[in-house]
Amino acid sequence: MPDREDITDLRLLRFDALAVLTLEKGLPELIHIVHLLPYGKENQIEVISSNFYSLRLNFKEFINNLEAEMNRARAIDVNDPREKAILISVSTAPKYILEEHMEELEELAKSADVLVIDKIIQRVKQINPKYLLGEGKLRELIINAMDMGATLLVFDQNLTPSQIRAITDMTELKVIDRSQLILDIFAKRAQTRDGKVQVELAQLRYMLPRLTGKGTAMSRLAGGIGGRGPGETKLEIDRRRIKERIHHLENELEKLTLARLERKKRRKELSIPIVSIIGYTNAGKSTLLNALTKSNVFVEDKMFATLDTSSRRLKFPEEKELIITDTVGFIRDLPEDLVAAFKATLEELEDASLLIHLIDISNPQFENHIDSVNKILKELELDTKPVILVFNKIDKIPFFEVKQICSRYNAIGISAKDRNTLIPLIDEIKNRLWQEVTCNAPL
């Protein structure tokens, strides 16, 4: 009979079936055929035992029928070209924090056009330095993932190069972490040359330490989620070539930065004040820019729908005007390589006379989002800039809650989709800029 090790190999290696022969005097007597059952069945395997010589089984037809039954049990469309992912969060943090982070990871996955088929939250007393969670738990998780038809495992925690290698050695599934998922979204959404250069630079810096002794760990990421941008050929080149590419991109980024500085210099010469809209991703920054300036910057209800900085002029009846810029959305624990690459883009904020910190008031985690944005501003040494706190999407929660929250934060409440609600914000922008001009005017 098949033993426990045979069953483990059957499940991990995804054999169609496994047969064990029983010999009698050197000749086959019994045959035991073991195969997996569709996901969700009470018994995970089935064993067919028969006399070797009387076995009558159309193996091809049997396996085809079994595969069809398994596909029906998975409740997902096997023809769907999207990656099928299981999201995993393993941490010592309280459960409510893990649940909040999992919700955000799911939003990120949707932004990357990934089909989420399951979510696993594992609260542990101690992080396993090799596998993040225990080897037995990880093996069980991988088996269930394959049973459900998953093609991708996404970890909320950032994995070290050694952890990625250890986990991928155990499975044929692709394995990525939160940072790589964000990088993939950025690669998909970047439109301008500036944005594309910054994303590729961030990806190569992220991948460089993971290429050492990679084996199959990185080769599985060629194409699809986690493999956009540099692409398959760049993943296979050696460290020296990658370093050369990084050096080339850094030089190109420097040239693009100089071009931006020239544009900023011309704006300064015209003495046009700059107001920058900042905020957590998907807070509605591009929608607000469109509403204020009657523009048509691309908007979508997804995280990081727009990456490239957009600038538009806003004219006032008093023959005054200003430039409003829409920056890339902020997010907690932004990958370091991405912060470094996008620092050039966020340099636009240095010349801003005023920052509009836009917050999605309908998001239950808006307080954490405010803290994340403030933390990034501090890292960029921009926390001394004058800021107007603006709560967006006030149409999504009761009015008395809006009034209470705005009062607590000394903020303005708006709905970027309703231009009538923007009047207090426009008045506040004019008052702040007028005060700035008065303060800086010569005596």
Short mmCIF file of C-alpha atoms in Angstrom, two decimals:
data_model
loop_
_atom_site.label_atom_id
_atom_site.label_comp_id
_atom_site.label_asym_id
_atom_site.label_seq_id
_atom_site.Cartn_x
_atom_site.Cartn_y
_atom_site.Cartn_z
CA MET A 1 0.00 0.00 0.00
CA PRO A 2 1.18 3.59 -0.62
CA ASP A 3 2.73 5.09 2.51
CA ARG A 4 2.60 8.67 3.80
CA GLU A 5 5.72 9.69 1.86
CA ASP A 6 4.19 8.39 -1.39
CA ILE A 7 1.03 10.43 -0.75
CA THR A 8 3.09 13.59 -0.06
CA ASP A 9 5.02 13.12 -3.32
CA LEU A 10 1.76 12.52 -5.19
CA ARG A 11 0.34 15.83 -3.97
CA LEU A 12 3.47 17.99 -4.17
CA LEU A 13 4.68 16.68 -7.53
CA ARG A 14 1.15 16.67 -9.00
CA PHE A 15 1.27 13.16 -10.45
CA ASP A 16 -1.91 11.97 -12.16
CA ALA A 17 -1.73 8.77 -10.14
CA LEU A 18 0.73 6.59 -8.29
CA ALA A 19 0.74 2.79 -8.47
CA VAL A 20 2.24 0.36 -5.97
CA LEU A 21 2.74 -3.30 -6.89
CA THR A 22 2.63 -6.15 -4.38
CA LEU A 23 4.83 -9.08 -5.43
CA GLU A 24 4.29 -12.73 -4.67
CA LYS A 25 7.25 -15.04 -5.40
CA GLY A 26 8.74 -12.37 -7.62
CA LEU A 27 5.57 -11.92 -9.68
CA PRO A 28 3.03 -9.08 -9.46
CA GLU A 29 -0.03 -10.02 -7.46
CA LEU A 30 -1.90 -6.87 -6.35
CA ILE A 31 -1.82 -3.31 -7.68
CA HIS A 32 -2.84 -0.29 -5.62
CA ILE A 33 -3.53 2.90 -7.64
CA VAL A 34 -3.80 6.08 -5.58
CA HIS A 35 -4.98 9.42 -6.99
CA LEU A 36 -6.06 12.80 -5.65
CA LEU A 37 -9.70 13.73 -5.21
CA PRO A 38 -11.19 17.14 -6.13
CA TYR A 39 -10.52 19.93 -3.62
CA GLY A 40 -13.09 20.04 -0.83
CA LYS A 41 -13.77 16.30 -0.66
CA GLU A 42 -13.73 14.80 2.82
CA ASN A 43 -11.04 12.31 1.82
CA GLN A 44 -8.15 13.88 -0.07
CA ILE A 45 -7.16 10.69 -1.88
CA GLU A 46 -8.73 7.50 -3.24
CA VAL A 47 -7.05 4.09 -3.50
CA ILE A 48 -8.10 1.53 -6.12
CA SER A 49 -6.89 -1.98 -5.27
CA SER A 50 -7.14 -4.88 -7.69
CA ASN A 51 -5.55 -8.11 -8.77
CA PHE A 52 -2.82 -7.12 -11.21
CA TYR A 53 -4.00 -9.46 -13.97
CA SER A 54 -7.70 -8.64 -13.71
CA LEU A 55 -7.30 -4.82 -13.68
CA ARG A 56 -9.37 -3.17 -16.40
CA LEU A 57 -8.87 0.58 -16.46
CA ASN A 58 -8.93 3.04 -19.38
CA PHE A 59 -6.32 5.29 -17.81
CA LYS A 60 -6.62 8.20 -20.26
CA GLU A 61 -10.41 8.38 -19.95
CA PHE A 62 -10.20 8.00 -16.16
CA ILE A 63 -7.71 10.89 -15.80
CA ASN A 64 -9.63 13.17 -18.20
CA ASN A 65 -12.83 12.67 -16.19
CA LEU A 66 -10.97 13.25 -12.93
CA GLU A 67 -9.40 16.48 -14.24
CA ALA A 68 -12.81 17.74 -15.39
CA GLU A 69 -14.27 17.02 -11.95
CA MET A 70 -11.36 18.81 -10.27
CA ASN A 71 -11.82 21.87 -12.47
CA ARG A 72 -15.52 22.03 -11.56
CA ALA A 73 -14.69 21.72 -7.85
CA ARG A 74 -12.23 24.61 -8.05
CA ALA A 75 -15.07 27.02 -8.95
CA ILE A 76 -12.73 29.10 -11.11
CA ASP A 77 -12.61 29.49 -14.85
CA VAL A 78 -9.59 27.50 -16.05
CA ASN A 79 -9.63 29.56 -19.26
CA ASP A 80 -9.27 32.82 -17.32
CA PRO A 81 -5.81 34.14 -18.36
CA ARG A 82 -5.29 36.00 -15.08
CA GLU A 83 -2.94 34.75 -12.39
CA LYS A 84 -4.78 32.88 -9.64
CA ALA A 85 -3.28 33.91 -6.35
CA ILE A 86 -3.39 32.97 -2.70
CA LEU A 87 -2.54 35.90 -0.44
CA ILE A 88 -0.54 35.07 2.70
CA SER A 89 0.21 37.18 5.75
CA VAL A 90 2.48 35.80 8.49
CA SER A 91 3.33 38.05 11.41
CA THR A 92 3.57 38.40 15.18
CA ALA A 93 1.34 41.51 15.01
CA PRO A 94 -2.22 41.52 16.45
CA LYS A 95 -4.85 39.85 14.31
CA TYR A 96 -6.75 43.07 13.54
CA ILE A 97 -3.58 44.59 12.03
CA LEU A 98 -3.02 41.45 9.94
CA GLU A 99 -6.62 41.70 8.68
CA GLU A 100 -6.19 45.39 7.77
CA HIS A 101 -2.98 44.63 5.88
CA MET A 102 -4.64 41.70 4.11
CA GLU A 103 -7.44 43.96 2.86
CA GLU A 104 -4.87 46.33 1.38
CA LEU A 105 -2.92 43.43 -0.17
CA GLU A 106 -6.13 42.24 -1.81
CA GLU A 107 -6.69 45.73 -3.27
CA LEU A 108 -3.14 45.71 -4.60
CA ALA A 109 -3.71 42.29 -6.16
CA LYS A 110 -6.86 43.53 -7.88
CA SER A 111 -4.94 46.54 -9.19
CA ALA A 112 -2.42 44.10 -10.68
CA ASP A 113 -5.33 42.24 -12.34
CA VAL A 114 -4.79 39.15 -10.20
CA LEU A 115 -7.66 36.81 -9.33
CA VAL A 116 -7.59 36.21 -5.57
CA ILE A 117 -8.88 32.70 -4.80
CA ASP A 118 -7.96 32.50 -1.12
CA LYS A 119 -6.44 34.48 1.77
CA ILE A 120 -4.35 32.97 4.57
CA ILE A 121 -3.59 34.83 7.79
CA GLN A 122 -1.11 33.17 10.14
CA ARG A 123 -0.35 34.81 13.47
CA VAL A 124 2.79 33.25 14.91
CA LYS A 125 4.76 33.63 18.12
CA GLN A 126 8.03 33.69 16.24
CA ILE A 127 8.88 34.18 12.56
CA ASN A 128 10.60 31.23 10.93
CA PRO A 129 13.81 32.74 9.47
CA LYS A 130 13.90 30.25 6.60
CA TYR A 131 10.27 29.81 5.53
CA LEU A 132 8.53 32.69 7.36
CA LEU A 133 6.12 30.08 8.78
CA GLY A 134 6.75 26.48 9.83
CA GLU A 135 7.88 24.03 7.15
CA GLY A 136 4.91 21.72 7.80
CA LYS A 137 2.42 24.59 7.57
CA LEU A 138 4.06 25.87 4.40
CA ARG A 139 3.95 22.42 2.79
CA GLU A 140 0.25 22.11 3.67
CA LEU A 141 -0.42 25.60 2.30
CA ILE A 142 1.33 24.80 -0.99
CA ILE A 143 -0.59 21.54 -1.42
CA ASN A 144 -3.94 23.30 -0.82
CA ALA A 145 -2.91 26.08 -3.21
CA MET A 146 -2.25 23.58 -6.00
CA ASP A 147 -5.49 21.74 -5.23
CA MET A 148 -7.39 25.02 -5.69
CA GLY A 149 -5.65 25.77 -8.99
CA ALA A 150 -3.48 28.64 -7.74
CA THR A 151 -0.56 29.77 -9.89
CA LEU A 152 0.87 32.41 -7.56
CA LEU A 153 1.64 32.88 -3.85
CA VAL A 154 1.77 36.51 -2.68
CA PHE A 155 3.25 37.23 0.76
CA ASP A 156 2.32 40.48 2.51
CA GLN A 157 5.67 40.50 4.27
CA ASN A 158 8.81 41.36 2.31
CA LEU A 159 10.76 38.14 1.77
CA THR A 160 14.54 37.97 1.97
CA PRO A 161 16.41 36.46 -0.99
CA SER A 162 17.09 33.30 1.05
CA GLN A 163 13.40 32.95 2.01
CA ILE A 164 12.30 33.25 -1.63
CA ARG A 165 14.81 30.56 -2.63
CA ALA A 166 13.76 28.24 0.23
CA ILE A 167 10.03 28.57 -0.56
CA THR A 168 10.44 28.22 -4.34
CA ASP A 169 12.58 25.11 -3.81
CA MET A 170 9.49 23.54 -2.27
CA THR A 171 6.98 24.40 -5.00
CA GLU A 172 6.53 24.98 -8.73
CA LEU A 173 4.23 27.93 -7.97
CA LYS A 174 5.50 31.47 -8.48
CA VAL A 175 6.33 33.24 -5.21
CA ILE A 176 6.43 37.01 -4.82
CA ASP A 177 6.13 39.47 -1.93
CA ARG A 178 4.28 42.76 -1.47
CA SER A 179 7.16 44.86 -2.79
CA GLN A 180 7.33 42.90 -6.01
CA LEU A 181 3.56 43.17 -6.45
CA ILE A 182 3.76 46.97 -6.09
CA LEU A 183 6.68 47.11 -8.53
CA ASP A 184 4.61 45.10 -11.01
CA ILE A 185 1.69 47.52 -10.73
CA PHE A 186 4.06 50.43 -11.27
CA ALA A 187 5.56 48.73 -14.34
CA LYS A 188 2.08 48.21 -15.76
CA ARG A 189 0.87 51.77 -15.12
CA ALA A 190 3.94 53.89 -15.94
CA GLN A 191 3.29 55.84 -19.16
CA THR A 192 6.00 58.48 -19.50
CA ARG A 193 9.66 57.80 -20.19
CA ASP A 194 10.46 59.25 -16.78
CA GLY A 195 8.13 56.82 -15.01
CA LYS A 196 9.28 53.80 -17.01
CA VAL A 197 12.95 54.50 -16.27
CA GLN A 198 12.26 54.89 -12.55
CA VAL A 199 10.26 51.66 -12.38
CA GLU A 200 12.82 49.60 -14.27
CA LEU A 201 15.58 51.00 -12.07
CA ALA A 202 13.64 50.04 -8.94
CA GLN A 203 12.95 46.54 -10.29
CA LEU A 204 16.58 45.87 -11.16
CA ARG A 205 17.75 47.09 -7.76
CA TYR A 206 15.19 44.81 -6.12
CA MET A 207 16.13 41.79 -8.23
CA LEU A 208 19.93 42.16 -8.08
CA PRO A 209 20.45 40.50 -4.65
CA ARG A 210 17.94 37.79 -5.61
CA LEU A 211 19.91 36.71 -8.68
CA THR A 212 22.79 35.17 -6.71
CA GLY A 213 22.50 31.39 -7.00
CA LYS A 214 18.94 31.87 -8.17
CA GLY A 215 18.44 28.38 -9.64
CA THR A 216 14.82 28.33 -10.75
CA ALA A 217 13.56 30.85 -8.18
CA MET A 218 13.69 33.88 -10.47
CA SER A 219 13.32 32.08 -13.81
CA ARG A 220 9.73 31.21 -12.90
CA LEU A 221 8.92 34.92 -12.73
CA ALA A 222 9.56 35.46 -16.44
CA GLY A 223 6.41 37.11 -17.76
CA GLY A 224 3.16 37.73 -15.91
CA ILE A 225 2.87 39.09 -12.38
CA GLY A 226 6.26 39.89 -10.93
CA GLY A 227 8.01 39.75 -14.28
CA ARG A 228 6.96 42.91 -16.09
CA GLY A 229 9.45 45.65 -16.90
CA PRO A 230 12.96 44.23 -17.25
CA GLY A 231 11.49 41.04 -18.74
CA GLU A 232 12.74 37.49 -19.12
CA THR A 233 16.04 38.22 -20.87
CA LYS A 234 17.12 40.75 -18.24
CA LEU A 235 16.37 38.29 -15.44
CA GLU A 236 18.83 35.85 -16.99
CA ILE A 237 21.78 38.18 -17.52
CA ASP A 238 24.60 38.19 -15.02
CA ARG A 239 25.17 40.63 -12.19
CA ARG A 240 27.72 42.65 -14.15
CA ARG A 241 25.27 43.31 -16.98
CA ILE A 242 22.53 44.29 -14.52
CA LYS A 243 24.86 46.71 -12.77
CA GLU A 244 25.72 48.24 -16.15
CA ARG A 245 22.01 48.61 -16.90
CA ILE A 246 21.41 50.23 -13.50
CA HIS A 247 24.25 52.66 -14.15
CA HIS A 248 22.78 53.51 -17.58
CA LEU A 249 19.32 54.10 -16.11
CA GLU A 250 20.73 56.28 -13.33
CA ASN A 251 22.42 58.46 -15.95
CA GLU A 252 19.21 58.67 -17.98
CA LEU A 253 17.22 59.53 -14.87
CA GLU A 254 19.70 62.31 -14.10
CA LYS A 255 19.13 63.80 -17.57
CA LEU A 256 15.36 63.60 -17.12
CA THR A 257 15.74 65.28 -13.72
CA LEU A 258 17.69 68.14 -15.34
CA ALA A 259 14.88 68.59 -17.87
CA ARG A 260 12.39 68.77 -15.00
CA LEU A 261 14.55 71.33 -13.23
CA GLU A 262 14.53 73.49 -16.37
CA ARG A 263 10.74 73.38 -16.49
CA LYS A 264 10.56 74.28 -12.79
CA LYS A 265 13.00 77.15 -13.35
CA ARG A 266 10.77 78.60 -16.07
CA ARG A 267 7.76 78.35 -13.76
CA LYS A 268 9.69 80.16 -11.01
CA GLU A 269 10.64 82.93 -13.41
CA LEU A 270 6.96 83.41 -14.14
CA SER A 271 6.34 83.56 -10.37
CA ILE A 272 3.49 81.08 -10.58
CA PRO A 273 2.80 79.38 -7.23
CA ILE A 274 2.63 75.58 -7.19
CA VAL A 275 0.07 73.58 -5.20
CA SER A 276 0.71 69.81 -4.99
CA ILE A 277 -1.96 67.24 -4.21
CA ILE A 278 -0.59 64.41 -2.08
CA GLY A 279 -2.22 61.50 -0.28
CA TYR A 280 -2.55 57.78 0.12
CA THR A 281 -3.11 55.82 -3.07
CA ASN A 282 -6.71 55.76 -4.35
CA ALA A 283 -7.71 58.80 -2.26
CA GLY A 284 -9.01 60.58 -5.39
CA LYS A 285 -6.10 62.92 -6.23
CA SER A 286 -6.50 62.72 -10.02
CA THR A 287 -10.27 63.18 -9.71
CA LEU A 288 -9.70 66.34 -7.64
CA LEU A 289 -7.18 67.65 -10.19
CA ASN A 290 -9.72 67.10 -12.97
CA ALA A 291 -12.49 68.79 -10.99
CA LEU A 292 -10.40 71.86 -10.11
CA THR A 293 -8.91 72.39 -13.57
CA LYS A 294 -11.58 70.83 -15.82
CA SER A 295 -8.98 68.38 -17.11
CA ASN A 296 -9.26 64.75 -18.16
CA VAL A 297 -6.36 63.06 -16.35
CA PHE A 298 -6.93 59.26 -16.28
CA VAL A 299 -8.78 58.08 -13.18
CA GLU A 300 -9.80 54.60 -12.02
CA ASP A 301 -10.98 53.11 -8.74
CA LYS A 302 -7.76 51.15 -8.23
CA MET A 303 -4.59 51.60 -6.25
CA PHE A 304 -1.88 53.43 -8.24
CA ALA A 305 -4.22 54.03 -11.19
CA THR A 306 -1.93 56.93 -12.16
CA LEU A 307 1.80 57.12 -11.52
CA ASP A 308 3.12 59.97 -13.60
CA THR A 309 2.99 63.50 -12.21
CA SER A 310 0.39 65.66 -13.94
CA SER A 311 0.44 69.47 -13.83
CA ARG A 312 -2.41 71.80 -14.79
CA ARG A 313 -3.03 75.55 -14.51
CA LEU A 314 -5.85 76.95 -12.43
CA LYS A 315 -6.94 80.53 -13.16
CA PHE A 316 -8.84 82.78 -10.77
CA PRO A 317 -11.15 85.69 -11.69
CA GLU A 318 -8.68 88.14 -10.11
CA GLU A 319 -6.23 87.40 -12.96
CA LYS A 320 -4.22 85.20 -10.65
CA GLU A 321 -3.20 81.68 -11.50
CA LEU A 322 -1.38 78.73 -10.01
CA ILE A 323 -0.11 75.31 -11.08
CA ILE A 324 -1.66 72.25 -9.47
CA THR A 325 0.29 68.98 -9.59
CA ASP A 326 -0.99 65.48 -8.92
CA THR A 327 1.69 63.20 -7.44
CA VAL A 328 2.04 59.42 -7.23
CA GLY A 329 0.00 57.90 -4.42
CA PHE A 330 1.71 57.09 -1.13
CA ILE A 331 1.42 53.73 0.61
CA ARG A 332 2.66 52.21 3.86
CA ASP A 333 6.02 50.43 3.79
CA LEU A 334 6.78 51.56 0.25
CA PRO A 335 9.72 49.48 -1.08
CA GLU A 336 12.99 51.31 -0.41
CA ASP A 337 14.15 50.89 -4.00
CA LEU A 338 10.93 52.47 -5.19
CA VAL A 339 11.25 55.41 -2.80
CA ALA A 340 14.79 55.98 -4.07
CA ALA A 341 13.74 55.80 -7.71
CA PHE A 342 10.70 58.03 -7.27
CA LYS A 343 12.49 60.59 -5.15
CA ALA A 344 13.19 62.51 -8.36
CA THR A 345 9.46 62.70 -9.10
CA LEU A 346 8.66 63.72 -5.55
CA GLU A 347 11.23 66.52 -5.83
CA GLU A 348 8.37 68.42 -7.45
CA LEU A 349 7.02 68.80 -3.92
CA GLU A 350 10.06 70.83 -2.86
CA ASP A 351 8.93 73.76 -5.01
CA ALA A 352 5.33 73.58 -3.88
CA SER A 353 4.07 76.65 -2.04
CA LEU A 354 1.27 74.56 -0.55
CA LEU A 355 0.38 70.87 -0.16
CA ILE A 356 -3.17 69.52 -0.30
CA HIS A 357 -3.19 66.31 1.74
CA LEU A 358 -6.19 64.41 0.37
CA ILE A 359 -7.69 61.65 2.52
CA ASP A 360 -10.41 59.11 1.72
CA ILE A 361 -12.78 59.67 4.64
CA SER A 362 -14.80 56.56 3.72
CA ASN A 363 -11.83 54.26 4.27
CA PRO A 364 -11.88 52.79 7.81
CA GLN A 365 -8.07 52.97 7.89
CA PHE A 366 -7.84 56.68 7.03
CA GLU A 367 -6.00 57.50 10.29
CA ASN A 368 -3.26 55.00 9.42
CA HIS A 369 -3.14 56.46 5.90
CA ILE A 370 -2.57 59.96 7.34
CA ASP A 371 0.30 58.61 9.47
CA SER A 372 1.85 56.82 6.47
CA VAL A 373 1.78 59.98 4.33
CA ASN A 374 3.23 62.10 7.15
CA LYS A 375 5.99 59.53 7.66
CA ILE A 376 6.99 59.68 3.97
CA LEU A 377 6.90 63.50 4.02
CA LYS A 378 9.24 63.44 7.00
CA GLU A 379 11.61 61.02 5.22
CA LEU A 380 11.65 63.42 2.26
CA GLU A 381 12.21 66.37 4.65
CA LEU A 382 9.01 68.01 3.42
CA ASP A 383 7.13 67.92 6.73
CA THR A 384 7.60 71.69 7.24
CA LYS A 385 5.57 72.61 4.14
CA PRO A 386 2.19 74.29 4.74
CA VAL A 387 -0.57 71.70 4.36
CA ILE A 388 -4.34 71.81 3.91
CA LEU A 389 -5.99 68.63 5.18
CA VAL A 390 -8.88 67.67 2.88
CA PHE A 391 -11.23 64.76 3.43
CA ASN A 392 -12.59 63.40 0.14
CA LYS A 393 -15.63 61.18 -0.60
CA ILE A 394 -17.84 62.82 2.04
CA ASP A 395 -20.87 61.59 0.08
CA LYS A 396 -20.08 58.03 1.21
CA ILE A 397 -20.58 58.51 4.97
CA PRO A 398 -23.23 60.28 7.11
CA PHE A 399 -23.00 64.08 7.31
CA PHE A 400 -22.67 64.20 11.13
CA GLU A 401 -19.59 61.92 10.91
CA VAL A 402 -18.05 64.18 8.26
CA LYS A 403 -18.62 67.25 10.44
CA GLN A 404 -17.14 65.54 13.49
CA ILE A 405 -14.02 64.24 11.70
CA CYS A 406 -13.35 67.53 9.88
CA SER A 407 -13.68 69.41 13.16
CA ARG A 408 -11.27 67.05 14.91
CA TYR A 409 -8.59 67.45 12.21
CA ASN A 410 -9.34 71.08 11.35
CA ALA A 411 -9.89 69.91 7.79
CA ILE A 412 -12.16 70.63 4.81
CA GLY A 413 -14.67 68.05 3.57
CA ILE A 414 -15.29 67.62 -0.17
CA SER A 415 -16.51 65.23 -2.81
CA ALA A 416 -14.16 65.53 -5.79
CA LYS A 417 -16.99 64.37 -8.05
CA ASP A 418 -19.19 67.31 -6.97
CA ARG A 419 -17.63 70.65 -7.97
CA ASN A 420 -20.06 72.54 -5.73
CA THR A 421 -18.31 71.13 -2.64
CA LEU A 422 -14.92 72.52 -3.77
CA ILE A 423 -15.67 76.21 -3.06
CA PRO A 424 -14.38 76.17 0.57
CA LEU A 425 -11.19 74.43 -0.63
CA ILE A 426 -10.61 76.99 -3.41
CA ASP A 427 -11.16 79.84 -0.93
CA GLU A 428 -8.70 78.26 1.51
CA ILE A 429 -6.07 77.85 -1.24
CA LYS A 430 -6.45 81.54 -2.18
CA ASN A 431 -6.20 82.64 1.45
CA ARG A 432 -3.12 80.52 2.14
CA LEU A 433 -1.31 81.64 -1.00
CA TRP A 434 -2.21 85.28 -0.38
CA GLN A 435 -0.82 85.00 3.14
CA GLU A 436 2.35 83.41 1.75
CA VAL A 437 2.79 86.26 -0.75
CA THR A 438 2.16 88.88 1.96
CA CYS A 439 4.68 87.25 4.30
CA ASN A 440 7.33 87.11 1.58
CA ALA A 441 6.68 90.56 0.11
CA PRO A 442 9.41 93.21 0.55
CA LEU A 443 8.71 95.98 3.09
#
